[in-house]
PDB file of C-alpha atoms in Angstrom:
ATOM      1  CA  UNK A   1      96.748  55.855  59.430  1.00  0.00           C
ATOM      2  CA  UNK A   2      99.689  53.431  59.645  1.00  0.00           C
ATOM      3  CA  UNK A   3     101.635  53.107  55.777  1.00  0.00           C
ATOM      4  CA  UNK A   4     103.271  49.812  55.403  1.00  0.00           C
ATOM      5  CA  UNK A   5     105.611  48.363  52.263  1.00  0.00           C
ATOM      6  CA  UNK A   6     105.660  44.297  52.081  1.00  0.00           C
ATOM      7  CA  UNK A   7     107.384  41.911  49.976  1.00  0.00           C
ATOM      8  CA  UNK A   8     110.566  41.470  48.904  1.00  0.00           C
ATOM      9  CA  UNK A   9     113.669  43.860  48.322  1.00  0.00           C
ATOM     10  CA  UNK A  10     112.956  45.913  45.264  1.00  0.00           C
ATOM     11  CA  UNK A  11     108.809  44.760  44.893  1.00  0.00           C
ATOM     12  CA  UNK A  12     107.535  45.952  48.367  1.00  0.00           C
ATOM     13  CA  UNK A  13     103.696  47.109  48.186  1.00  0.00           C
ATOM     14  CA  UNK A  14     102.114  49.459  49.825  1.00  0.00           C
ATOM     15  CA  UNK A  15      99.594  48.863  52.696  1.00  0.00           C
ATOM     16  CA  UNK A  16      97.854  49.974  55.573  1.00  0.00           C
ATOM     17  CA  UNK A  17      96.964  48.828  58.780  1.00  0.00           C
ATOM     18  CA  UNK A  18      93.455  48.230  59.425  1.00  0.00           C
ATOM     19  CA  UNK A  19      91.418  48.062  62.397  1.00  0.00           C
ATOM     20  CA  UNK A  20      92.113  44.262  63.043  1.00  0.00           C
ATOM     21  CA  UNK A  21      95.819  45.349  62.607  1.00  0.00           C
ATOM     22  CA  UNK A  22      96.413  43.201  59.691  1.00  0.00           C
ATOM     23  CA  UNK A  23      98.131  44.377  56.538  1.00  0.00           C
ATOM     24  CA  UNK A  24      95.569  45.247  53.538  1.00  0.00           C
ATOM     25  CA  UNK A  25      97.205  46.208  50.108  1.00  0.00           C
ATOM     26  CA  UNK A  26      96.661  49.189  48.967  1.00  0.00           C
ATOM     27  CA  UNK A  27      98.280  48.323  45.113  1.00  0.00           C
ATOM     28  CA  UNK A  28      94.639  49.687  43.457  1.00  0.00           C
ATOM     29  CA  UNK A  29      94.653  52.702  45.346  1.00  0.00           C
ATOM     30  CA  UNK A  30      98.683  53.737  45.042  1.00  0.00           C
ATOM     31  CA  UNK A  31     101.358  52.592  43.412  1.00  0.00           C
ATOM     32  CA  UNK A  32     103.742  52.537  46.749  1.00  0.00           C
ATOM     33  CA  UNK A  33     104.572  54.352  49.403  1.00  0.00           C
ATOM     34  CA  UNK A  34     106.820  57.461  48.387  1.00  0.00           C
ATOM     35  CA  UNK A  35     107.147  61.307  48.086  1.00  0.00           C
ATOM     36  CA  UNK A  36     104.390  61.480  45.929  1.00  0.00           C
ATOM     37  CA  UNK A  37     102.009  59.244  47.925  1.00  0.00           C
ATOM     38  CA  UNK A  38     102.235  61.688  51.114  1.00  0.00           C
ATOM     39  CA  UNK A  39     101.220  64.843  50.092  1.00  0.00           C
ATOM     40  CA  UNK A  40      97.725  65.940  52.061  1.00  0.00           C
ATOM     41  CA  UNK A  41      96.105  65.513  48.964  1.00  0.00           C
ATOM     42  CA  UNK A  42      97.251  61.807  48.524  1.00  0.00           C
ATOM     43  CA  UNK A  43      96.977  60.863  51.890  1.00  0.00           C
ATOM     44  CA  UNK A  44      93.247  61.713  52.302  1.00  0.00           C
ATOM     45  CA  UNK A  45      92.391  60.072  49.392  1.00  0.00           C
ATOM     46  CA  UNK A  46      93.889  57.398  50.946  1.00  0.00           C
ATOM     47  CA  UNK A  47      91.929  58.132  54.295  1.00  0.00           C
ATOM     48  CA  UNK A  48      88.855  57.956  52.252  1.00  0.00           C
ATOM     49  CA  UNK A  49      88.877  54.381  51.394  1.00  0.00           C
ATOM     50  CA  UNK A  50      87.602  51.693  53.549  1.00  0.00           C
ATOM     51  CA  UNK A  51      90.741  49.332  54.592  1.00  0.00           C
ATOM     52  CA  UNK A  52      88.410  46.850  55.033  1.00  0.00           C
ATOM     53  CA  UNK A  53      87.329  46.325  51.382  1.00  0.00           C
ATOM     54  CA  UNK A  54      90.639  45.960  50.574  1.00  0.00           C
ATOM     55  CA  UNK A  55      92.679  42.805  49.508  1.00  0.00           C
ATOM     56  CA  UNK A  56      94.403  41.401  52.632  1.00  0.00           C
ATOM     57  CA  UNK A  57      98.495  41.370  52.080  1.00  0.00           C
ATOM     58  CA  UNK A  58      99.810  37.606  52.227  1.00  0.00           C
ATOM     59  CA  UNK A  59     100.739  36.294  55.725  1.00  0.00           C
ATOM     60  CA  UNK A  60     104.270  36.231  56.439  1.00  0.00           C
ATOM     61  CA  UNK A  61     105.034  38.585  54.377  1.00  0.00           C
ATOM     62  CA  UNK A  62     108.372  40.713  54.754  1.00  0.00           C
ATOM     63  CA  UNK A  63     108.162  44.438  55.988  1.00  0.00           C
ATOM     64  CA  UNK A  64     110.256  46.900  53.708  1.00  0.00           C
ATOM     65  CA  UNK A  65     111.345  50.453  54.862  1.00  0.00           C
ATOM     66  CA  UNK A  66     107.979  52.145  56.031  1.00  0.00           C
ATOM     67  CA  UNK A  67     108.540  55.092  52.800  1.00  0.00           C
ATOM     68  CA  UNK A  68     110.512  54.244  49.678  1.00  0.00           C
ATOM     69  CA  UNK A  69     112.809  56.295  46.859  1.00  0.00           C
ATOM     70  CA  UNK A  70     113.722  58.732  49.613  1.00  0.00           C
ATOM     71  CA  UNK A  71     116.467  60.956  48.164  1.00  0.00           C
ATOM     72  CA  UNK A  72     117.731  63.101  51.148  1.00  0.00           C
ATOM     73  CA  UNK A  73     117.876  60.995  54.906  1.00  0.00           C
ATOM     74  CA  UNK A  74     119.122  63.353  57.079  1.00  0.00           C
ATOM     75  CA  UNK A  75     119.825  62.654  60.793  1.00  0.00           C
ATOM     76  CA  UNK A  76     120.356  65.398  64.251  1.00  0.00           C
ATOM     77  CA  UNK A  77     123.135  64.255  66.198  1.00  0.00           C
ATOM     78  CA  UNK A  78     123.240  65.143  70.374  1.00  0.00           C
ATOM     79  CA  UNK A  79     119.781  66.231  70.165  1.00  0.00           C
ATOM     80  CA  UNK A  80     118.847  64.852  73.600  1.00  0.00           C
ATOM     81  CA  UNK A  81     119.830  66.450  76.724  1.00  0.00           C
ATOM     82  CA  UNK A  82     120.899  62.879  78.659  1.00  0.00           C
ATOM     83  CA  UNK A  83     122.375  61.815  75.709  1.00  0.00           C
ATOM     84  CA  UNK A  84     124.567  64.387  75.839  1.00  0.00           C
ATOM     85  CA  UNK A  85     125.969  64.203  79.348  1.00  0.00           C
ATOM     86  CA  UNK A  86     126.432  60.633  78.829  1.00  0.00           C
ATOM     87  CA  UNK A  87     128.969  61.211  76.127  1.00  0.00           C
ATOM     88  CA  UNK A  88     130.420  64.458  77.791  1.00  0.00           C
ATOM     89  CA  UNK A  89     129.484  66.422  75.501  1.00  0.00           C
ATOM     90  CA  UNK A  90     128.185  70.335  75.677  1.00  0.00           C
ATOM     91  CA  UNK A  91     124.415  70.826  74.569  1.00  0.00           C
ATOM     92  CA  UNK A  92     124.838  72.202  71.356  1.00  0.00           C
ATOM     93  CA  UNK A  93     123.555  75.718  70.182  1.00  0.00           C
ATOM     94  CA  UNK A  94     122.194  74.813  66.898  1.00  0.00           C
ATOM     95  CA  UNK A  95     121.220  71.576  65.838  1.00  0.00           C
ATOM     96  CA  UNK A  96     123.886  69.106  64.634  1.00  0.00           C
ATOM     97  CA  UNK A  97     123.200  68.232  61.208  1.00  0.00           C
ATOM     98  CA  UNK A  98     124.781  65.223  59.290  1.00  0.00           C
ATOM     99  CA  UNK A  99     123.527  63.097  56.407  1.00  0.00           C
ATOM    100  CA  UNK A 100     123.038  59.198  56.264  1.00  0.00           C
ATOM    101  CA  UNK A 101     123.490  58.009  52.523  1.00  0.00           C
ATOM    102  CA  UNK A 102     119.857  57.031  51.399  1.00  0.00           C
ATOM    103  CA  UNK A 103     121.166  53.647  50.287  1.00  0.00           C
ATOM    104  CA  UNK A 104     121.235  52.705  53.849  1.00  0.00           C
ATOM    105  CA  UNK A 105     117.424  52.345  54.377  1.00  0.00           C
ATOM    106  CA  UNK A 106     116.530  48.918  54.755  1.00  0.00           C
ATOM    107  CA  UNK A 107     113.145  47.406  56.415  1.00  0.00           C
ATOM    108  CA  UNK A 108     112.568  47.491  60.274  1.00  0.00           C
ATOM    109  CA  UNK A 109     113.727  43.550  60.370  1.00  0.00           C
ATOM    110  CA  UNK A 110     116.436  42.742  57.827  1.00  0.00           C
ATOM    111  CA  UNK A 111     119.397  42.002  59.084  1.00  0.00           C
ATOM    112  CA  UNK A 112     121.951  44.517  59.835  1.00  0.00           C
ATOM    113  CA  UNK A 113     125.732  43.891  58.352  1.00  0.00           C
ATOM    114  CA  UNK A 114     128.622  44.644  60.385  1.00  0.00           C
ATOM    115  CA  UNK A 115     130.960  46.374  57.807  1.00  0.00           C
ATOM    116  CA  UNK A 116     134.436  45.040  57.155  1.00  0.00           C
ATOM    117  CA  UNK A 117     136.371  45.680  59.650  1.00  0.00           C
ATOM    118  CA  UNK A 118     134.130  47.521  62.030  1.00  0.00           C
ATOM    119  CA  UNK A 119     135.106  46.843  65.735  1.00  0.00           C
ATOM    120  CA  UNK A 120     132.349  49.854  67.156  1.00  0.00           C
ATOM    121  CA  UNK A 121     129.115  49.258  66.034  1.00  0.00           C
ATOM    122  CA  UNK A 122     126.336  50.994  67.810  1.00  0.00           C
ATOM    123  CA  UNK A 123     122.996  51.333  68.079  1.00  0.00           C
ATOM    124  CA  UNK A 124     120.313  54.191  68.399  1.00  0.00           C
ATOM    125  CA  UNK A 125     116.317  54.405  68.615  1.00  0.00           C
ATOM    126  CA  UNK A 126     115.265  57.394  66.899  1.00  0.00           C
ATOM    127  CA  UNK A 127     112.212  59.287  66.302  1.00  0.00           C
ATOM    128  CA  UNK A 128     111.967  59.893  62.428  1.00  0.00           C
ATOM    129  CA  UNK A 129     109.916  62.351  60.257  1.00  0.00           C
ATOM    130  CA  UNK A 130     109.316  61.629  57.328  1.00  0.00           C
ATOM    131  CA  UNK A 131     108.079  64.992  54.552  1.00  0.00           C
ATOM    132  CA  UNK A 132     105.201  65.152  53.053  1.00  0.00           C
ATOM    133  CA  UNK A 133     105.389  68.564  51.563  1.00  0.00           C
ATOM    134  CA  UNK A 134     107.836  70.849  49.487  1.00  0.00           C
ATOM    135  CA  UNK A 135     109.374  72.550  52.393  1.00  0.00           C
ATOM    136  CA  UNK A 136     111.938  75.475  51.987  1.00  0.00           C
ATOM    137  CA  UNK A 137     112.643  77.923  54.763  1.00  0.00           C
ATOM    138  CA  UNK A 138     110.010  77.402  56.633  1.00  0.00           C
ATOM    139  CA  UNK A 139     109.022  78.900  59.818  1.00  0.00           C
ATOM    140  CA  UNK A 140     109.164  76.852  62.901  1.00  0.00           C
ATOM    141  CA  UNK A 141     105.327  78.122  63.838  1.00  0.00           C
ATOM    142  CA  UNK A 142     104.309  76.341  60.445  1.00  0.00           C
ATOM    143  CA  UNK A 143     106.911  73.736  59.947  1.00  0.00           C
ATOM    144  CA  UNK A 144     104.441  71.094  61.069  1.00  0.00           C
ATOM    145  CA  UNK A 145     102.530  71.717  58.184  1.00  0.00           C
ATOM    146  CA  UNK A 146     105.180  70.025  55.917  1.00  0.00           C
ATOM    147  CA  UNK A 147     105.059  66.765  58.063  1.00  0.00           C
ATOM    148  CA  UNK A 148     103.210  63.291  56.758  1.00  0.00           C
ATOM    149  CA  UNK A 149     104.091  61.583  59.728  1.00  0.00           C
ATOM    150  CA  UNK A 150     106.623  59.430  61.981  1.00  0.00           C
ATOM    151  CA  UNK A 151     108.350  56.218  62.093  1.00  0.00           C
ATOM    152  CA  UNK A 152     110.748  54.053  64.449  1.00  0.00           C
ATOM    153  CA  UNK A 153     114.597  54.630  63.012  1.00  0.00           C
ATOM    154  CA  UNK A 154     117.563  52.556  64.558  1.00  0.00           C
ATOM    155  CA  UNK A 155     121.045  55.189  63.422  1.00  0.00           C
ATOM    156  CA  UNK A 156     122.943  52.480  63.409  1.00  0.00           C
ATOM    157  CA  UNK A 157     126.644  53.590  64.042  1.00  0.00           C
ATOM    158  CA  UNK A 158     129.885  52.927  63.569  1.00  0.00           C
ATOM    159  CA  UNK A 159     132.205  54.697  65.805  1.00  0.00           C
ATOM    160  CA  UNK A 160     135.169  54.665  64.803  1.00  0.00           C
ATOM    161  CA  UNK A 161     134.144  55.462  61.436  1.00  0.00           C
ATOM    162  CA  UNK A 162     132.581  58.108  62.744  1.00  0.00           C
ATOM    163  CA  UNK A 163     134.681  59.718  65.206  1.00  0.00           C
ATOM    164  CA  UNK A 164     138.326  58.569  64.566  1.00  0.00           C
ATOM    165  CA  UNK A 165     138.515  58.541  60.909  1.00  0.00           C
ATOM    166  CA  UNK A 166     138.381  62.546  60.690  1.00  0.00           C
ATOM    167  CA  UNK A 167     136.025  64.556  58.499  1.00  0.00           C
ATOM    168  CA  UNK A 168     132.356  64.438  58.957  1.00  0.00           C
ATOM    169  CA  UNK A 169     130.098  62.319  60.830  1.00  0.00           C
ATOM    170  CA  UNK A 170     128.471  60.729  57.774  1.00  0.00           C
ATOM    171  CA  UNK A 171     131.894  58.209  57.148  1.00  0.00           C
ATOM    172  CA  UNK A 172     129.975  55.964  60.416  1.00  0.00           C
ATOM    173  CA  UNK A 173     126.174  56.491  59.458  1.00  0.00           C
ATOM    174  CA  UNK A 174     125.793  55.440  56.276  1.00  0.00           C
ATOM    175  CA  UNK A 175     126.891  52.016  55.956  1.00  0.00           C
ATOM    176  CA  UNK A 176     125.006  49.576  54.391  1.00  0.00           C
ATOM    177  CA  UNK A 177     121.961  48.631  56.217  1.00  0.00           C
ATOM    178  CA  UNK A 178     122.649  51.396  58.115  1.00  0.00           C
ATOM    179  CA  UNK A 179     118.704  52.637  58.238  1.00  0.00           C
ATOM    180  CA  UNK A 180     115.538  50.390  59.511  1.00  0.00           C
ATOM    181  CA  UNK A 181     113.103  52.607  59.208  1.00  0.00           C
ATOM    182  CA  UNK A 182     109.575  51.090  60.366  1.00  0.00           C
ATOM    183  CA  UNK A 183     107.359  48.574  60.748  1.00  0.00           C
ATOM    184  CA  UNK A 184     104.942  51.617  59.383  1.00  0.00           C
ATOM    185  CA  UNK A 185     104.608  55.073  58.992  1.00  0.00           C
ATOM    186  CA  UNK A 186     102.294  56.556  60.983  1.00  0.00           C
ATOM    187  CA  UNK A 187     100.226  60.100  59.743  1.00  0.00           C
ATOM    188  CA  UNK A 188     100.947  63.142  61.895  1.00  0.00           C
ATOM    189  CA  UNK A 189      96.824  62.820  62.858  1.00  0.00           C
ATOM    190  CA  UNK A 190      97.915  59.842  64.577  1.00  0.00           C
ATOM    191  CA  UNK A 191     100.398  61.497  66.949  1.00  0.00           C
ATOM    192  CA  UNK A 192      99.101  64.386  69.392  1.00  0.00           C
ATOM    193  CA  UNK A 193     102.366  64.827  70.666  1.00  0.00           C
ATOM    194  CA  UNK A 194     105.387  63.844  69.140  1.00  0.00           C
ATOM    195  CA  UNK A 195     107.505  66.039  71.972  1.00  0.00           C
ATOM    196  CA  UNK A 196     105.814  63.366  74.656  1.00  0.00           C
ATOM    197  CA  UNK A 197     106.971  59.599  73.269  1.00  0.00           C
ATOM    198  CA  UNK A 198     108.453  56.739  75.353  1.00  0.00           C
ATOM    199  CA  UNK A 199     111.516  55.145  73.894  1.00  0.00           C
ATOM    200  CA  UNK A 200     113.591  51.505  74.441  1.00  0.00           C
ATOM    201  CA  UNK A 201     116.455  49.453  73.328  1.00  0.00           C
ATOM    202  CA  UNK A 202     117.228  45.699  74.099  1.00  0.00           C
ATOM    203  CA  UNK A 203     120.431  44.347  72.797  1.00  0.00           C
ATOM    204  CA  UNK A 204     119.977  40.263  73.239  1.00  0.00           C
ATOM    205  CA  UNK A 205     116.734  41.231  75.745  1.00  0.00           C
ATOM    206  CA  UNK A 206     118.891  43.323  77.869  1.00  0.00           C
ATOM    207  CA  UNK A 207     117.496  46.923  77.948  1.00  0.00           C
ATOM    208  CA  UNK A 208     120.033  49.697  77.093  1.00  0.00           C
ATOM    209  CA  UNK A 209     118.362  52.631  76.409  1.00  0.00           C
ATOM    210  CA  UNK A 210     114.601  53.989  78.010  1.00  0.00           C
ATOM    211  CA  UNK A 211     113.908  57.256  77.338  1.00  0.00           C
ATOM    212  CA  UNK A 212     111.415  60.039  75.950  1.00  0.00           C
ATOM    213  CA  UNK A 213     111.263  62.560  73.343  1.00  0.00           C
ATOM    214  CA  UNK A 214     110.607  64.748  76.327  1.00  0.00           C
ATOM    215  CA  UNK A 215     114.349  65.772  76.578  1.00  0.00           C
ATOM    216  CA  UNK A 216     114.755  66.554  72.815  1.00  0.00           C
ATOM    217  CA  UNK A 217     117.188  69.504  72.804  1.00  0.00           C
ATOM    218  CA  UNK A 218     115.666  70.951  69.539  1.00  0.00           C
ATOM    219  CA  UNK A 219     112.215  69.623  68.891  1.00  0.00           C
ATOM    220  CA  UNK A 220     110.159  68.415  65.472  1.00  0.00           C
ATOM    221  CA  UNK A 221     109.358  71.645  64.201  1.00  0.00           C
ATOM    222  CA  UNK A 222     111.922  73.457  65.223  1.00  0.00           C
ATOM    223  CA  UNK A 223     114.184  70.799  63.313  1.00  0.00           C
ATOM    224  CA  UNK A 224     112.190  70.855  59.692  1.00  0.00           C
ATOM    225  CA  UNK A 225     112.461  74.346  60.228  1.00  0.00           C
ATOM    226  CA  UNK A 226     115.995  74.816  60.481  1.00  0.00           C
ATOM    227  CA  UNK A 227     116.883  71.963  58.175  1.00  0.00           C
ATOM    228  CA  UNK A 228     114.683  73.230  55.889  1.00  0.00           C
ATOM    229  CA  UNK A 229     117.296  76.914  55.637  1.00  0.00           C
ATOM    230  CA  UNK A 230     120.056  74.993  54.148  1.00  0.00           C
ATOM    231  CA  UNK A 231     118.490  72.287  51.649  1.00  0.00           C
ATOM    232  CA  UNK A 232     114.849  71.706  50.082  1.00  0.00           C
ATOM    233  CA  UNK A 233     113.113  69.095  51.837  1.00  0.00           C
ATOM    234  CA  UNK A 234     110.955  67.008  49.304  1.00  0.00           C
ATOM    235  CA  UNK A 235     107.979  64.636  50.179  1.00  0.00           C
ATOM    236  CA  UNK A 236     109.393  61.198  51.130  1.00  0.00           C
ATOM    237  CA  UNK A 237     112.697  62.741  52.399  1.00  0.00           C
ATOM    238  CA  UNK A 238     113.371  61.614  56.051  1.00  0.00           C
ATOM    239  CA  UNK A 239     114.685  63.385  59.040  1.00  0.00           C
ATOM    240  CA  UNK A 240     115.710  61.427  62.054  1.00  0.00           C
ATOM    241  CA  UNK A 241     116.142  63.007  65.383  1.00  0.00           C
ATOM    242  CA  UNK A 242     118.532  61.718  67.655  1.00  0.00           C
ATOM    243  CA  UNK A 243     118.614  59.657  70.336  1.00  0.00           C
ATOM    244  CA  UNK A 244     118.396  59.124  74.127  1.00  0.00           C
ATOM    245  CA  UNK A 245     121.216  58.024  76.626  1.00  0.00           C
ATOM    246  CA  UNK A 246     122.081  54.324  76.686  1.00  0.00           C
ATOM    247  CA  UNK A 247     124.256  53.741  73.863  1.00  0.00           C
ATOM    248  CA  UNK A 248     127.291  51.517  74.108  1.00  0.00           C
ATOM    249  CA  UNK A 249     129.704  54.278  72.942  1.00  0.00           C
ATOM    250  CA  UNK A 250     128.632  55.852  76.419  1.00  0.00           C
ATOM    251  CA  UNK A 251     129.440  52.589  78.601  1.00  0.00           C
ATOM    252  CA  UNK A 252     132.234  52.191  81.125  1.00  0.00           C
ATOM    253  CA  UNK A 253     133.682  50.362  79.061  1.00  0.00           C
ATOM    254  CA  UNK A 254     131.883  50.844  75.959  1.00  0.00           C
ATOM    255  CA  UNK A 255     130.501  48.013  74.542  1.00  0.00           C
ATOM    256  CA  UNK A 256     129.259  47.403  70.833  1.00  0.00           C
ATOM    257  CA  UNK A 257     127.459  44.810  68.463  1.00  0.00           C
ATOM    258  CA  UNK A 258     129.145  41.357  67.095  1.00  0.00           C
ATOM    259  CA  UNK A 259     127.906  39.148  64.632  1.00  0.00           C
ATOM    260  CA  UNK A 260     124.898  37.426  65.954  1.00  0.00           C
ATOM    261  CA  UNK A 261     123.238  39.893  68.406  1.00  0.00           C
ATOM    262  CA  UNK A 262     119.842  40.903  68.449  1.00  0.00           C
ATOM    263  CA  UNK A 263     118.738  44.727  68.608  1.00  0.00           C
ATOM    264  CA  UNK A 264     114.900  45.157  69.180  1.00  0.00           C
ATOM    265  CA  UNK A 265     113.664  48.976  69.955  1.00  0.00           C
ATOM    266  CA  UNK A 266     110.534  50.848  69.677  1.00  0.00           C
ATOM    267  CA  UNK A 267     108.665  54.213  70.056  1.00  0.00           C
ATOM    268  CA  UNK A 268     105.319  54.390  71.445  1.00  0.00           C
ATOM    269  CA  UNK A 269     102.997  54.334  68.698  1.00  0.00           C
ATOM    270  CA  UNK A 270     105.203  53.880  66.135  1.00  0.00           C
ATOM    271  CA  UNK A 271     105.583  49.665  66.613  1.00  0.00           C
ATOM    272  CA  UNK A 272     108.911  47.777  66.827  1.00  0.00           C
ATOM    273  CA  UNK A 273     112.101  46.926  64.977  1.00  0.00           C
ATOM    274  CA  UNK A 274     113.574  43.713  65.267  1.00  0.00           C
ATOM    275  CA  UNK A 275     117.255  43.070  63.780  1.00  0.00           C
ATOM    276  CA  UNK A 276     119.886  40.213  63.924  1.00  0.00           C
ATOM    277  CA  UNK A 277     123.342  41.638  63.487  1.00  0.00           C
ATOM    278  CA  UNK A 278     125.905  39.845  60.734  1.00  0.00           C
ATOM    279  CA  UNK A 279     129.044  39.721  60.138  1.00  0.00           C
ATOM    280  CA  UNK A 280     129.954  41.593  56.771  1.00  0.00           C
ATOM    281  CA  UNK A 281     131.398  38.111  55.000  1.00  0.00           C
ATOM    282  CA  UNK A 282     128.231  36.589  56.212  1.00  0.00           C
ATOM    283  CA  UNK A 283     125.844  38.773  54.954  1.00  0.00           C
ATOM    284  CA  UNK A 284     123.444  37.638  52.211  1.00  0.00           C
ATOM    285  CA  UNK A 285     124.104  38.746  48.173  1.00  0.00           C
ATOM    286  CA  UNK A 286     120.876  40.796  48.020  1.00  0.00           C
ATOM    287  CA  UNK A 287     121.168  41.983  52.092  1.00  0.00           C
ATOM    288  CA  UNK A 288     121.412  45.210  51.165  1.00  0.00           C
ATOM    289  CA  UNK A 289     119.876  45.843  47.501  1.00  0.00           C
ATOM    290  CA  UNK A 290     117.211  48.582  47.560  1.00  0.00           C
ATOM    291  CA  UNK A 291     114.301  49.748  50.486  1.00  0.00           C
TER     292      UNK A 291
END
């Protein structure tokens, strides 16, 4: 199945994608599209129902983040192989693990701000998972298990933030807007192979970034698994996985976002983001309210 949220910031509903691939609401089945819609339970009663009975969303409606209220988004940094070398950077012996603040999620199109003062703002297509289960040191042969399904992420970056401002990682990640997550989320059933998905990036219909979650360092299960020995993953919580080379802090020379440029990216079966970049004293009030 493929989970949408439409409408605007703070009254998205929850949908799915039916056969036509229009958007049917699914407001008499669930009340949204959170933790406690995803559990196996929940999701096949949701399986059960025939989209096509079901009230067609409005056309032209706004896509929010794919899964709402999460309260832990948690991102794997150098988790690709090429990304690596690009930046110079060993392959790591455990995963990297760094947190983006939750209040970053916005929908797969909003616009992105540019915070004050940011000169290195980045981009990165991302394979997320989102939880569907209570997951607590879990074994990597089962960790699966605990998945509800993927979605496109763009781990939008600041770099200096990030890297020049000392202290951890999370300074650059979090920013507001920070976190498209979307168009939909789409149930593990859905995906044979999440190790085996083609990636892109166009910044202003240039491509920067083609690659595959072929040359994930650490892969999906083996990341919910060892995620899942430090904190409790809860249903809803999102996980997002790194990225592949083509980023502009590994240009020669770099080269980063300004006000007005135009990120699309996608994941094969997972659909495509599209986002205009802003500066921060252009952004609108209510820009970054809520997911």
């Amino acid at each position: 199945m493929k989970l949408v949220r439409f409408g605007e910031y703070g009254r998205e509903k929850p949908g799915i994608i039916d056969a036509q691939g229009q958007i049917r609401d699914l407001s008499g089945v669930v009340p949204d599209i959170t933790g406690a819609t995803l559990s196996s339970e929940s999701l096949s009663r949701i399986r059960n129902v025939n989209a096509g009975t079901l009230p067609l969303a409005p056309s032209g409606q706004r896509l929010g983040a794919c899964v709402g209220q999460a309260r832990n988004f948690i991102a794997i940094g150098l988790n690709y192989a090429d990304h690596a070398a690009e930046t110079g950077a060993p392959i790591p012996a455990e995963p990297i693990v760094f947190n983006k603040a939750p209040s970053c999620i916005v929908g797969p199109n909003d616009d992105v701000i540019i915070p004050r003062g940011s000169q290195k703002t980045d981009w990165e297509v991302e394979l997320a998972i989102v939880i569907g289960e209570h997951a607590s040191y879990v074994g990597a042969n089962e960790a699966l298990d605990y998945v509800a399904g993927y979605c496109v992420c763009n781990d939008v970056s600041e770099r200096e933030f990030q890297l020049e401002r000392g202290g951890t990682w999370t300074k650059g990640k979090g920013c507001p807007t920070f976190g498209p997550l979307g168009p939909w989320l789409v149930t593990k059933d859905e995906i044979r192979d999440p190790q085996n998905l083609s990636m892109w990036l166009d910044v202003n219909g240039e491509r920067m970034q083609t690659g595959s979650t072929t040359t994930m360092i650490f892969n999906v299960a083996k990341i919910v698994s060892y995620v899942s020995h430090f904190m409790i993953l809860e249903p809803g919580d999102v996980i997002t996985t790194g990225t592949p080379p083509g980023v502009g802090m590994g240009m020669k020379p770099p080269r980063y976002l300004k006000a007005g440029d135009v990120v699309s990216l996608g994941i094969e079966g997972l659909g495509e983001q599209r986002q205009r970049f802003v500066a921060f004293e252009e952004a609108q009030p209510d820009t970054s309210k809520g997911h």
